[in-house]
């Protein structure tokens, strides 16, 4: 369970994302220090293992202000999508609520009508304009049978990005009701040609690709790189305040780290015209980078501290060794090697010992180690003319396939809770980003603009 | 499908059909394409320079530079017919690269091995570079679209390194040679067919200093 100081940290991060101050003025009723018994009483649902049915009607808007009505609709829709995403609740479709009269206030709901519709829980929310031009967002989660408020929260901030309130609410509800760390406030970094320009240089007809960041659902996309050059393979730092990626901005490829909230850029791995570094990957404690480099005359995997010190070479083979990813405890690294003639996934200890081959297929690349508790690695595997996303369970060596030949599906990356992956696919013509559950269910497309690829999901 | 169109259409219109892309076919393709319509790299800007570190802020613009001019370029000769030496010393980098005396070499699928034909091309390129010892050449490694984008960065590097090492064995100083991998990010032929793939599995030479 979270304690209150941890909650405040997450609210600070939220304020930053919303571009305005957000203050949690009311703690959820189930403080972490309350007795276990009373928490159980507040959990909505009939029995353990069942999926309680939730409804999220539009938020009430004070004085019927049109701006707040719109914001209240967006907030409710985004919250509904966020709650639906984790599949912990059966979400009642929002277009079926017409028989239910609107709430008279945040706490005065037509509970019987919601019960008739089949809802076990209803999220009630209200938006109010504050004197200083900001808004207040109040929300309650009600049990339609006991009429108890299982959860209550209040934020204040700007109207600029109401989606962020919904994401925060969703994560709070998942945490409080299901003990689950949601990912609604997580973000995805990716590569896009949506603002493509011609590359600076001696060769014409080359188009830039730039690094972007967006909310986990694809909203609020923002450009990170502005270099008139090629930029690929972005990945989030563990604290979510920086993106590391491969850029050709100085000519040859090197690893750059953009500290996106400070406007600071660094390239700590010592790239030169002859030393090239690419495909950075952060260790789970955020203190190390694994990456590929040609510095010994051949693509090999290296590890160093994020400031470039303590460099260690991890692989030593005349073939290509590349695409490193860390195990959840940071003790092992999976990577791609073509040492047997075709690219396959291998695992080795960070001390260089215990090398073992993991995949035995025609062509595998871009391994991504799942966060705990799942002991598995996702990768792109050639299954025909293109690739599909597969997952290998490291305990059993069993391989399961998540996509099935619809377009070419590549570059998987896990959400922080291990329950979802993001990958790129050209199944719709252009290359776009999709989310999918680790069980292969719940496919969602999250990009539309240009071609989008090589995603990385924040921790 | 006309010469005023983009390089894409022109390339696609070259009917190499489904013929398995061997190096010879690819070289011939490159020549044919070059001779017909494809717009090839014409150098306009100097080497990219690094913007100041602070420039990397989210969504911060930067003034546009003039777009490169399109410029048809004749086929790369094989073996190169060398113009007079002083012709090169008086011309700019842009002009030299536009009408490059250095031919690309081509590779088999997922391979960085230099076959006989590639070695012949590299010998001719070495002869040129020995005549111009002040030139610095960047060997670009490129891949076809069938590999993954991540692995192809390594494969392109291997191709560029294989070419560099071969040129060093032929007697060129390593200081004259640079490498860069572009993986599959900058295809020369945009098609999804054998001929395009063959044309894109290459080491491409760009003269970056005179």
XYZ file of C-alpha atoms in Angstrom:
669
model
C 0.000 0.000 0.000
C 1.021 3.580 -0.569
C 1.551 5.959 2.258
C 0.602 9.579 2.037
C 4.094 10.915 1.328
C 4.269 8.742 -1.769
C 0.902 10.094 -2.898
C 2.201 13.620 -2.640
C 5.159 12.774 -4.832
C 2.868 11.529 -7.545
C 0.794 14.671 -7.288
C 3.893 16.818 -7.764
C 4.646 14.942 -10.962
C 1.069 15.433 -12.041
C 1.290 19.176 -11.504
C 4.280 19.252 -13.782
C 2.530 17.332 -16.521
C -0.560 19.491 -16.347
C 1.482 22.651 -16.500
C -0.305 23.990 -13.457
C -0.454 23.441 -9.759
C -2.489 20.487 -8.638
C -3.029 20.004 -4.967
C -4.465 16.958 -3.366
C -6.542 18.519 -0.636
C -8.268 15.421 0.567
C -6.691 12.067 1.213
C -8.609 8.971 0.230
C -10.631 7.756 3.214
C -8.646 4.563 3.439
C -5.389 5.852 4.737
C -2.652 3.237 4.656
C -2.606 3.211 8.432
C -6.276 2.323 8.805
C -7.008 -1.198 9.882
C -7.052 -3.826 7.166
C -10.667 -4.714 7.987
C -12.186 -1.366 7.118
C -10.358 -1.277 3.782
C -11.864 -4.559 2.768
C -15.281 -3.153 3.530
C -14.710 -0.377 1.029
C -13.829 -2.629 -1.848
C -16.677 -2.732 -4.343
C -17.645 -6.099 -5.772
C -19.381 -9.275 -4.785
C -16.564 -11.694 -4.283
C -12.881 -12.095 -4.737
C -11.970 -12.657 -8.372
C -15.127 -11.106 -9.749
C -15.085 -8.078 -11.982
C -17.180 -5.322 -10.416
C -19.215 -3.291 -12.872
C -18.458 0.407 -12.950
C -20.117 3.413 -14.556
C -18.533 6.806 -15.221
C -21.173 9.427 -16.156
C -20.160 12.941 -17.235
C -18.811 15.142 -14.457
C -21.123 17.817 -13.102
C -20.179 21.354 -14.124
C -20.844 24.220 -11.730
C -23.331 26.817 -13.047
C -23.556 24.954 -16.351
C -20.468 26.663 -17.764
C -20.009 25.321 -21.323
C -16.223 25.052 -20.932
C -16.643 22.989 -17.779
C -19.361 20.812 -19.326
C -16.990 19.911 -22.163
C -14.148 19.321 -19.731
C -16.407 17.141 -17.579
C -17.320 15.000 -20.568
C -13.674 14.571 -21.594
C -12.631 13.752 -18.040
C -15.324 11.084 -17.707
C -14.541 9.548 -21.096
C -10.787 9.417 -20.439
C -11.373 7.948 -16.981
C -13.691 5.331 -18.483
C -10.996 4.412 -21.043
C -8.299 4.288 -18.345
C -10.400 2.026 -16.094
C -11.326 -0.166 -19.055
C -7.670 -0.488 -20.038
C -6.559 -2.568 -17.050
C -9.610 -4.867 -17.356
C -10.057 -4.999 -13.579
C -13.604 -3.639 -13.876
C -16.441 -4.356 -16.268
C -17.019 -0.880 -17.619
C -20.648 -0.162 -18.516
C -20.687 1.615 -21.905
C -21.256 5.329 -21.513
C -23.942 5.448 -24.208
C -26.239 3.285 -22.043
C -26.651 5.838 -19.239
C -29.579 7.765 -20.764
C -32.141 6.087 -18.489
C -30.315 7.305 -15.394
C -31.231 10.812 -14.203
C -28.275 13.161 -13.652
C -26.852 13.463 -10.153
C -28.148 16.402 -8.116
C -24.733 16.912 -6.554
C -21.400 15.168 -6.113
C -22.919 12.976 -3.387
C -26.615 12.922 -4.307
C -26.878 10.214 -6.966
C -29.872 8.171 -8.227
C -28.388 4.997 -6.770
C -31.391 2.805 -7.552
C -31.258 3.717 -11.233
C -27.561 2.862 -11.326
C -28.309 -0.438 -9.573
C -30.980 -1.200 -12.169
C -28.450 -0.587 -14.905
C -26.223 -3.160 -13.237
C -23.548 -0.887 -11.833
C -21.776 -2.006 -8.655
C -19.846 1.259 -8.490
C -20.325 4.745 -9.903
C -17.711 7.448 -10.205
C -19.241 10.830 -9.412
C -17.236 13.907 -10.272
C -17.774 17.663 -10.296
C -15.860 20.574 -11.797
C -16.028 24.032 -10.217
C -14.454 27.305 -11.298
C -12.284 28.864 -8.631
C -11.843 32.590 -8.124
C -8.307 32.650 -9.497
C -9.276 31.180 -12.896
C -8.336 27.668 -11.909
C -10.705 24.773 -11.408
C -11.449 22.319 -8.695
C -12.028 18.664 -9.550
C -13.807 16.586 -6.916
C -14.493 12.907 -7.355
C -16.112 10.084 -5.351
C -16.422 6.408 -6.032
C -19.748 5.122 -4.653
C -20.888 1.607 -3.899
C -24.406 1.550 -5.345
C -25.606 -0.991 -2.759
C -24.094 0.234 0.470
C -24.334 3.864 -0.780
C -20.911 4.325 0.804
C -18.211 6.482 -0.707
C -15.308 4.099 -1.176
C -12.983 6.770 -2.324
C -12.801 10.525 -2.492
C -10.318 12.967 -3.902
C -10.066 16.629 -4.819
C -7.624 18.345 -7.119
C -7.254 21.934 -8.204
C -5.382 23.164 -11.230
C -5.793 24.513 -14.723
C -8.250 23.493 -17.414
C -5.421 23.108 -19.893
C -5.182 19.352 -19.684
C -8.166 17.761 -17.982
C -7.013 14.323 -19.149
C -4.328 14.310 -16.487
C -6.957 14.464 -13.698
C -8.644 11.420 -15.189
C -5.333 9.540 -15.376
C -4.550 10.384 -11.748
C -8.031 9.305 -10.668
C -7.749 6.044 -12.556
C -4.429 5.179 -10.957
C -5.841 6.053 -7.503
C -8.937 3.897 -8.049
C -6.878 0.923 -9.278
C -4.543 1.267 -6.321
C -7.302 1.633 -3.760
C -9.781 -0.898 -5.160
C -7.479 -3.544 -6.639
C -4.034 -2.964 -5.131
C -2.814 -2.464 -8.687
C -0.250 0.021 -9.934
C -1.988 1.448 -13.001
C -0.123 3.048 -15.868
C -2.591 5.809 -16.774
C -0.058 8.498 -15.903
C 2.792 6.759 -17.754
C 4.123 8.092 -21.022
C 5.439 6.696 -24.269
C 8.374 7.987 -26.270
C 8.624 7.135 -29.952
C 10.039 8.097 -33.332
C 7.925 9.834 -35.954
C 8.275 11.371 -39.399
C 5.178 13.559 -38.797
C 7.285 16.752 -38.970
C 9.791 15.346 -41.400
C 12.251 17.701 -43.093
C 15.229 17.026 -45.301
C 18.323 16.072 -43.371
C 21.216 18.521 -43.277
C 24.177 17.013 -45.078
C 25.844 16.152 -48.349
C 23.198 13.696 -49.553
C 19.758 14.735 -50.748
C 16.429 12.907 -50.459
C 16.924 11.959 -46.845
C 14.169 12.752 -44.396
C 14.491 13.394 -40.693
C 12.903 11.313 -37.978
C 12.426 12.952 -34.609
C 11.787 11.754 -31.066
C 8.415 12.495 -29.438
C 6.721 11.843 -26.128
C 2.999 11.340 -25.487
C 0.611 10.125 -22.805
C 0.220 6.334 -22.713
C -2.974 6.674 -24.769
C -1.243 8.713 -27.485
C -2.697 12.078 -26.451
C -0.587 15.195 -25.853
C 2.219 14.292 -28.233
C 5.195 16.637 -27.929
C 8.365 16.784 -29.962
C 11.643 16.272 -28.121
C 14.363 16.534 -30.789
C 14.811 19.429 -33.196
C 18.034 18.543 -34.909
C 17.384 18.257 -38.665
C 18.886 14.783 -38.480
C 17.985 11.159 -37.880
C 16.894 10.276 -34.313
C 15.765 6.761 -33.324
C 15.441 4.172 -30.502
C 14.271 6.482 -27.671
C 13.915 5.138 -24.147
C 12.800 6.759 -20.869
C 15.099 7.302 -17.934
C 13.790 5.493 -14.870
C 12.610 8.709 -13.181
C 10.747 9.774 -16.332
C 12.575 13.090 -16.583
C 14.875 12.254 -19.493
C 14.790 10.403 -22.795
C 17.898 8.674 -24.144
C 18.091 7.918 -27.849
C 20.355 7.427 -30.861
C 20.989 10.544 -32.940
C 23.054 11.360 -35.997
C 23.039 15.082 -35.142
C 26.858 15.221 -35.100
C 27.314 12.939 -38.129
C 27.797 9.385 -36.884
C 25.326 7.785 -34.457
C 25.782 8.553 -30.765
C 23.633 8.211 -27.659
C 22.097 11.480 -26.459
C 20.110 12.132 -23.300
C 17.510 14.919 -23.381
C 16.550 16.136 -19.916
C 13.177 17.250 -21.128
C 12.099 19.382 -18.176
C 15.411 21.215 -17.974
C 16.129 21.763 -21.673
C 19.505 20.080 -21.199
C 21.194 17.721 -23.636
C 24.162 15.453 -23.021
C 26.059 12.732 -24.886
C 27.986 10.951 -22.129
C 29.271 7.882 -23.983
C 32.227 9.512 -25.705
C 31.111 9.254 -29.330
C 33.520 10.559 -31.994
C 33.769 10.291 -35.772
C 35.161 6.794 -35.190
C 33.434 5.698 -31.957
C 29.707 5.170 -32.498
C 27.137 4.349 -29.812
C 23.505 3.389 -30.287
C 20.455 1.674 -28.712
C 20.696 2.890 -25.091
C 18.863 1.002 -22.328
C 18.600 2.126 -18.679
C 19.229 -0.282 -15.821
C 16.239 -0.648 -13.453
C 17.985 1.465 -10.794
C 18.541 4.205 -13.372
C 22.288 4.394 -12.744
C 23.613 2.421 -15.709
C 23.206 2.367 -19.472
C 23.631 -0.672 -21.675
C 24.235 0.165 -25.334
C 25.801 -1.012 -28.575
C 29.123 0.420 -29.745
C 31.665 -0.164 -32.521
C 34.565 1.048 -30.329
C 36.432 -2.246 -30.552
C 35.896 -2.579 -34.300
C 32.621 -4.488 -34.286
C 29.130 -3.983 -32.824
C 29.322 -5.192 -29.217
C 27.218 -4.575 -26.101
C 28.687 -2.354 -23.362
C 27.582 -1.123 -19.964
C 28.584 2.130 -18.289
C 27.285 4.515 -15.679
C 24.934 7.117 -17.122
C 27.779 9.661 -17.033
C 29.912 7.388 -19.225
C 32.301 6.209 -16.492
C 32.948 2.607 -15.440
C 32.715 1.328 -19.001
C 32.552 -2.460 -19.290
C 32.399 -4.579 -22.396
C 29.772 -7.282 -22.064
C 30.080 -9.242 -25.326
C 33.090 -10.377 -27.319
C 32.237 -12.036 -30.606
C 33.037 -11.245 -34.259
C 29.291 -11.309 -35.041
C 26.818 -8.498 -34.357
C 25.854 -8.115 -30.690
C 23.213 -5.429 -30.096
C 19.785 -4.395 -28.690
C 20.451 -4.810 -24.924
C 17.658 -4.869 -22.305
C 17.937 -5.306 -18.507
C 16.372 -7.913 -16.241
C 14.071 -6.487 -13.527
C 16.774 -6.706 -10.851
C 19.511 -5.427 -13.146
C 21.558 -8.611 -12.792
C 21.237 -9.887 -16.368
C 21.064 -8.428 -19.839
C 19.285 -9.876 -22.850
C 20.584 -8.905 -26.288
C 20.480 -9.878 -29.957
C 23.376 -11.671 -31.616
C 23.811 -13.192 -35.062
C 26.683 -15.398 -33.851
C 24.983 -18.546 -35.085
C 24.187 -17.042 -38.491
C 20.858 -15.356 -37.810
C 19.784 -12.811 -35.181
C 18.647 -14.561 -31.974
C 18.065 -13.497 -28.374
C 20.666 -14.327 -25.704
C 20.907 -13.640 -21.975
C 24.122 -12.961 -20.065
C 24.920 -11.837 -16.514
C 26.021 -8.204 -16.145
C 29.388 -9.642 -15.076
C 29.632 -11.354 -18.477
C 29.035 -14.871 -17.175
C 26.242 -17.372 -17.781
C 25.624 -16.719 -21.471
C 22.662 -18.665 -22.823
C 20.627 -18.640 -25.998
C 16.913 -17.957 -25.538
C 15.297 -18.079 -28.996
C 15.566 -20.696 -31.740
C 13.646 -19.108 -34.594
C 14.441 -17.646 -38.002
C 15.118 -14.024 -36.955
C 14.538 -12.371 -33.575
C 15.417 -8.878 -32.367
C 14.526 -6.062 -29.963
C 14.246 -8.130 -26.787
C 12.417 -6.287 -23.988
C 12.518 -7.762 -20.513
C 9.230 -7.483 -18.655
C 9.191 -5.678 -15.313
C 8.413 -7.875 -12.294
C 6.455 -9.934 -11.474
C 6.486 -11.513 -14.936
C 9.666 -13.377 -15.799
C 9.477 -13.020 -19.549
C 11.045 -11.328 -22.573
C 9.077 -9.914 -25.510
C 10.688 -9.632 -28.941
C 9.981 -9.259 -32.652
C 10.128 -12.575 -34.510
C 10.009 -13.105 -38.243
C 6.953 -15.190 -39.022
C 6.631 -14.591 -42.789
C 7.461 -11.527 -44.800
C 7.138 -9.489 -41.606
C 7.415 -9.846 -37.844
C 5.115 -10.714 -34.972
C 5.413 -9.934 -31.282
C 6.235 -12.994 -29.199
C 6.931 -13.506 -25.519
C 9.192 -16.182 -24.047
C 8.627 -17.269 -20.445
C 12.102 -17.635 -18.945
C 10.999 -20.177 -16.336
C 9.466 -22.619 -18.806
C 11.001 -21.501 -22.148
C 7.459 -21.508 -23.488
C 6.841 -19.026 -26.291
C 3.497 -17.353 -26.804
C 2.566 -15.156 -29.730
C 0.668 -11.883 -29.287
C 0.163 -10.817 -32.927
C -0.628 -13.022 -35.882
C 0.685 -11.826 -39.212
C -1.505 -8.759 -39.579
C 1.117 -6.370 -40.949
C 4.642 -6.426 -39.593
C 4.735 -5.993 -35.815
C 7.967 -4.763 -34.272
C 9.819 -3.107 -31.375
C 7.805 -4.201 -28.300
C 8.193 -2.301 -25.013
C 6.538 -3.119 -21.671
C 4.439 -0.907 -19.406
C 5.824 -0.473 -15.891
C 3.334 -2.961 -14.426
C 4.212 -5.616 -17.017
C 0.556 -6.056 -18.036
C 0.736 -4.284 -21.414
C 3.067 -3.769 -24.346
C 3.394 -1.064 -26.956
C 4.691 -1.968 -30.418
C 4.681 -0.626 -33.951
C 2.730 -2.172 -36.801
C 2.055 -1.339 -40.441
C -1.205 -3.329 -40.408
C -3.167 -0.200 -41.363
C -0.789 0.868 -44.151
C 1.278 3.485 -42.381
C 3.372 2.422 -39.414
C 1.561 3.189 -36.168
C 1.827 2.414 -32.465
C -0.496 -0.077 -30.780
C -1.008 -1.232 -27.205
C -1.812 -4.837 -26.394
C -2.218 -6.855 -23.168
C 0.481 -9.361 -22.267
C -2.177 -11.998 -22.904
C -2.625 -10.728 -26.487
C -6.005 -9.099 -25.770
C -7.167 -5.494 -25.789
C -5.463 -4.119 -28.905
C -5.588 -0.296 -29.106
C -4.118 2.001 -31.735
C -2.655 5.169 -30.189
C -1.112 7.165 -33.079
C -2.453 8.539 -36.367
C -0.133 11.297 -37.545
C 2.635 10.283 -39.995
C 4.582 7.073 -39.378
C 5.372 6.213 -35.766
C 7.757 3.543 -34.571
C 10.339 2.314 -32.048
C 8.303 3.080 -28.900
C 9.585 3.086 -25.331
C 7.185 2.994 -22.357
C 8.097 4.939 -19.209
C 8.774 3.108 -15.937
C 6.597 7.396 -63.940
C 8.248 10.380 -65.507
C 11.574 12.040 -65.134
C 10.249 15.110 -63.437
C 8.640 13.030 -60.714
C 10.247 11.921 -57.497
C 13.079 9.450 -57.419
C 10.676 6.887 -56.034
C 8.599 6.481 -59.117
C 11.581 6.518 -61.360
C 13.205 3.757 -59.414
C 10.123 1.651 -59.283
C 9.661 1.975 -63.011
C 12.929 0.223 -63.670
C 11.589 -3.209 -64.392
C 13.926 -5.570 -62.680
C 10.956 -7.742 -61.976
C 11.392 -10.503 -59.499
C 14.935 -11.317 -60.437
C 16.923 -12.309 -57.398
C 18.992 -9.307 -56.440
C 22.617 -10.146 -56.883
C 25.314 -7.561 -56.674
C 25.664 -7.391 -60.444
C 22.001 -6.762 -60.920
C 22.111 -4.120 -58.259
C 25.046 -2.318 -59.812
C 23.364 -2.416 -63.183
C 20.197 -1.167 -61.545
C 21.988 1.706 -59.954
C 23.509 2.682 -63.277
C 20.279 2.328 -65.144
C 18.406 4.266 -62.545
C 21.016 6.953 -62.399
C 21.026 7.276 -66.142
C 17.292 7.647 -66.352
C 15.616 9.717 -63.772
C 16.563 9.285 -60.173
C 17.495 12.391 -58.318
C 20.606 11.701 -56.449
C 22.213 13.334 -53.557
C 23.281 16.757 -54.197
C 25.101 18.250 -51.531
C 24.085 21.543 -50.366
C 24.857 21.894 -46.743
C 28.151 21.340 -45.012
C 28.490 18.663 -42.360
C 25.757 18.907 -39.782
C 26.907 20.793 -36.771
C 25.754 20.307 -33.248
C 23.318 22.899 -31.977
C 24.017 24.253 -28.515
C 22.966 21.828 -25.802
C 20.042 23.942 -24.667
C 18.460 23.675 -28.080
C 16.943 20.329 -27.280
C 13.929 21.603 -25.413
C 10.543 20.098 -26.086
C 8.841 21.589 -29.101
C 11.301 24.317 -29.719
C 11.661 25.452 -33.301
C 14.750 26.252 -35.272
C 14.915 28.334 -38.430
C 14.777 26.335 -41.597
C 17.764 26.040 -43.794
C 17.306 26.260 -47.543
C 16.131 22.944 -48.937
C 18.613 21.006 -51.037
C 18.185 21.460 -54.757
C 17.168 18.438 -56.755
C 19.868 17.411 -59.138
C 19.969 14.555 -61.562
C 23.188 12.672 -61.347
C 24.667 10.442 -63.995
C 25.395 6.834 -63.249
C 28.383 5.900 -61.193
C 30.855 4.456 -63.660
C 32.311 1.016 -63.094
C 35.238 1.059 -63.230
C 35.355 4.787 -62.806
C 36.459 6.857 -65.736
C 38.596 9.432 -64.033
C 38.266 13.000 -65.107
C 41.406 15.062 -65.139
C 42.916 15.466 -61.739
C 42.666 19.229 -61.678
C 39.016 18.929 -62.408
C 38.588 17.493 -58.914
C 40.832 19.978 -57.221
C 38.868 22.920 -58.550
C 35.420 21.542 -57.829
C 33.495 21.772 -54.584
C 32.623 18.780 -52.401
C 29.041 19.103 -53.514
C 30.000 18.907 -57.160
C 32.359 15.988 -56.646
C 29.757 13.971 -54.753
C 27.101 14.781 -57.299
C 29.250 13.145 -59.985
C 31.084 10.799 -57.665
C 34.109 8.861 -58.877
C 33.452 6.338 -56.065
C 30.978 3.535 -56.763
C 28.836 1.839 -54.129
C 29.260 -1.834 -53.290
C 26.364 -4.193 -52.692
C 25.736 -7.016 -50.244
C 23.749 -10.211 -49.944
C 20.829 -10.334 -47.507
C 21.887 -10.020 -43.831
C 25.534 -10.202 -44.875
C 28.516 -7.893 -44.630
C 30.759 -10.078 -46.782
C 32.459 -8.535 -49.803
C 32.045 -10.755 -52.838
C 34.288 -10.728 -55.923
C 32.383 -7.964 -57.589
C 32.452 -5.767 -54.519
C 36.193 -6.273 -54.278
C 36.673 -5.144 -57.893
C 34.694 -1.988 -57.145
C 36.715 -1.333 -54.003
C 39.993 -1.690 -55.890
C 38.829 0.954 -58.350
C 37.694 3.192 -55.471
C 41.051 2.690 -53.765
C 42.842 3.807 -56.928
C 40.823 7.023 -56.934
C 41.416 7.681 -53.233
C 45.143 7.122 -53.585
C 45.255 9.836 -56.222
C 43.567 12.234 -53.821
C 45.242 11.604 -50.489
C 43.705 14.709 -48.946
C 40.186 13.403 -49.425
C 38.318 11.994 -46.464
C 35.565 9.623 -47.433
C 32.630 8.511 -45.288
C 31.531 4.938 -45.957
C 27.793 4.696 -45.274
C 26.395 1.265 -44.419
C 22.794 0.708 -45.579
C 20.348 -2.192 -45.269
C 17.166 -3.311 -46.954
C 13.815 -2.957 -45.198
C 13.352 -6.604 -44.316
C 15.395 -6.574 -41.131
C 14.280 -4.930 -37.907
C 15.271 -1.274 -37.515
C 17.335 -2.017 -34.391
C 19.400 -4.922 -35.739
C 19.934 -3.149 -39.050
C 21.864 -0.372 -37.275
C 24.466 -2.994 -36.385
C 24.356 -4.628 -39.807
C 24.933 -1.277 -41.550
C 27.883 -0.620 -39.230
C 29.341 -4.037 -40.075
C 29.017 -3.342 -43.796
C 30.748 0.022 -43.490
C 33.485 -1.495 -41.317
C 34.006 -4.386 -43.755
C 34.523 -1.918 -46.577
C 36.832 0.259 -44.498
C 38.943 -2.712 -43.431
C 39.205 -3.908 -47.029
C 40.345 -0.482 -48.229
C 42.942 -0.416 -45.464
C 44.185 -3.808 -46.633
C 44.489 -2.291 -50.111
C 46.873 0.270 -48.675
C 44.725 3.269 -47.813
C 45.440 5.057 -44.546
C 42.610 4.604 -42.051
C 42.719 8.352 -41.425
C 41.229 8.855 -44.880
C 38.203 6.697 -44.047
C 35.156 7.227 -41.830
C 32.188 4.932 -41.305
C 28.548 5.539 -40.457
C 25.573 3.186 -40.315
C 22.133 4.351 -41.330
C 20.520 0.930 -40.923
C 17.423 0.884 -43.121
C 16.558 4.517 -42.425
C 17.720 6.084 -45.716
C 16.745 3.721 -48.539
C 17.937 4.550 -52.061
C 15.083 2.655 -53.701
C 11.757 2.833 -51.874
C 10.134 -0.245 -53.418
C 9.169 -3.436 -51.587
C 10.692 -5.773 -54.165
C 13.896 -7.714 -54.714
C 15.401 -5.040 -56.956
C 14.854 -2.299 -54.401
C 16.147 -4.462 -51.570
C 19.284 -5.274 -53.573
C 19.868 -1.583 -54.317
C 19.519 -0.707 -50.637
C 21.973 -3.287 -49.258
C 25.014 -1.172 -49.921
C 28.025 0.701 -48.741
C 27.761 4.182 -50.181
C 30.686 6.588 -50.455
C 30.422 10.274 -49.618
C 33.487 12.489 -49.877
C 33.332 14.636 -46.753
C 36.635 16.555 -46.989
C 38.857 17.567 -49.868
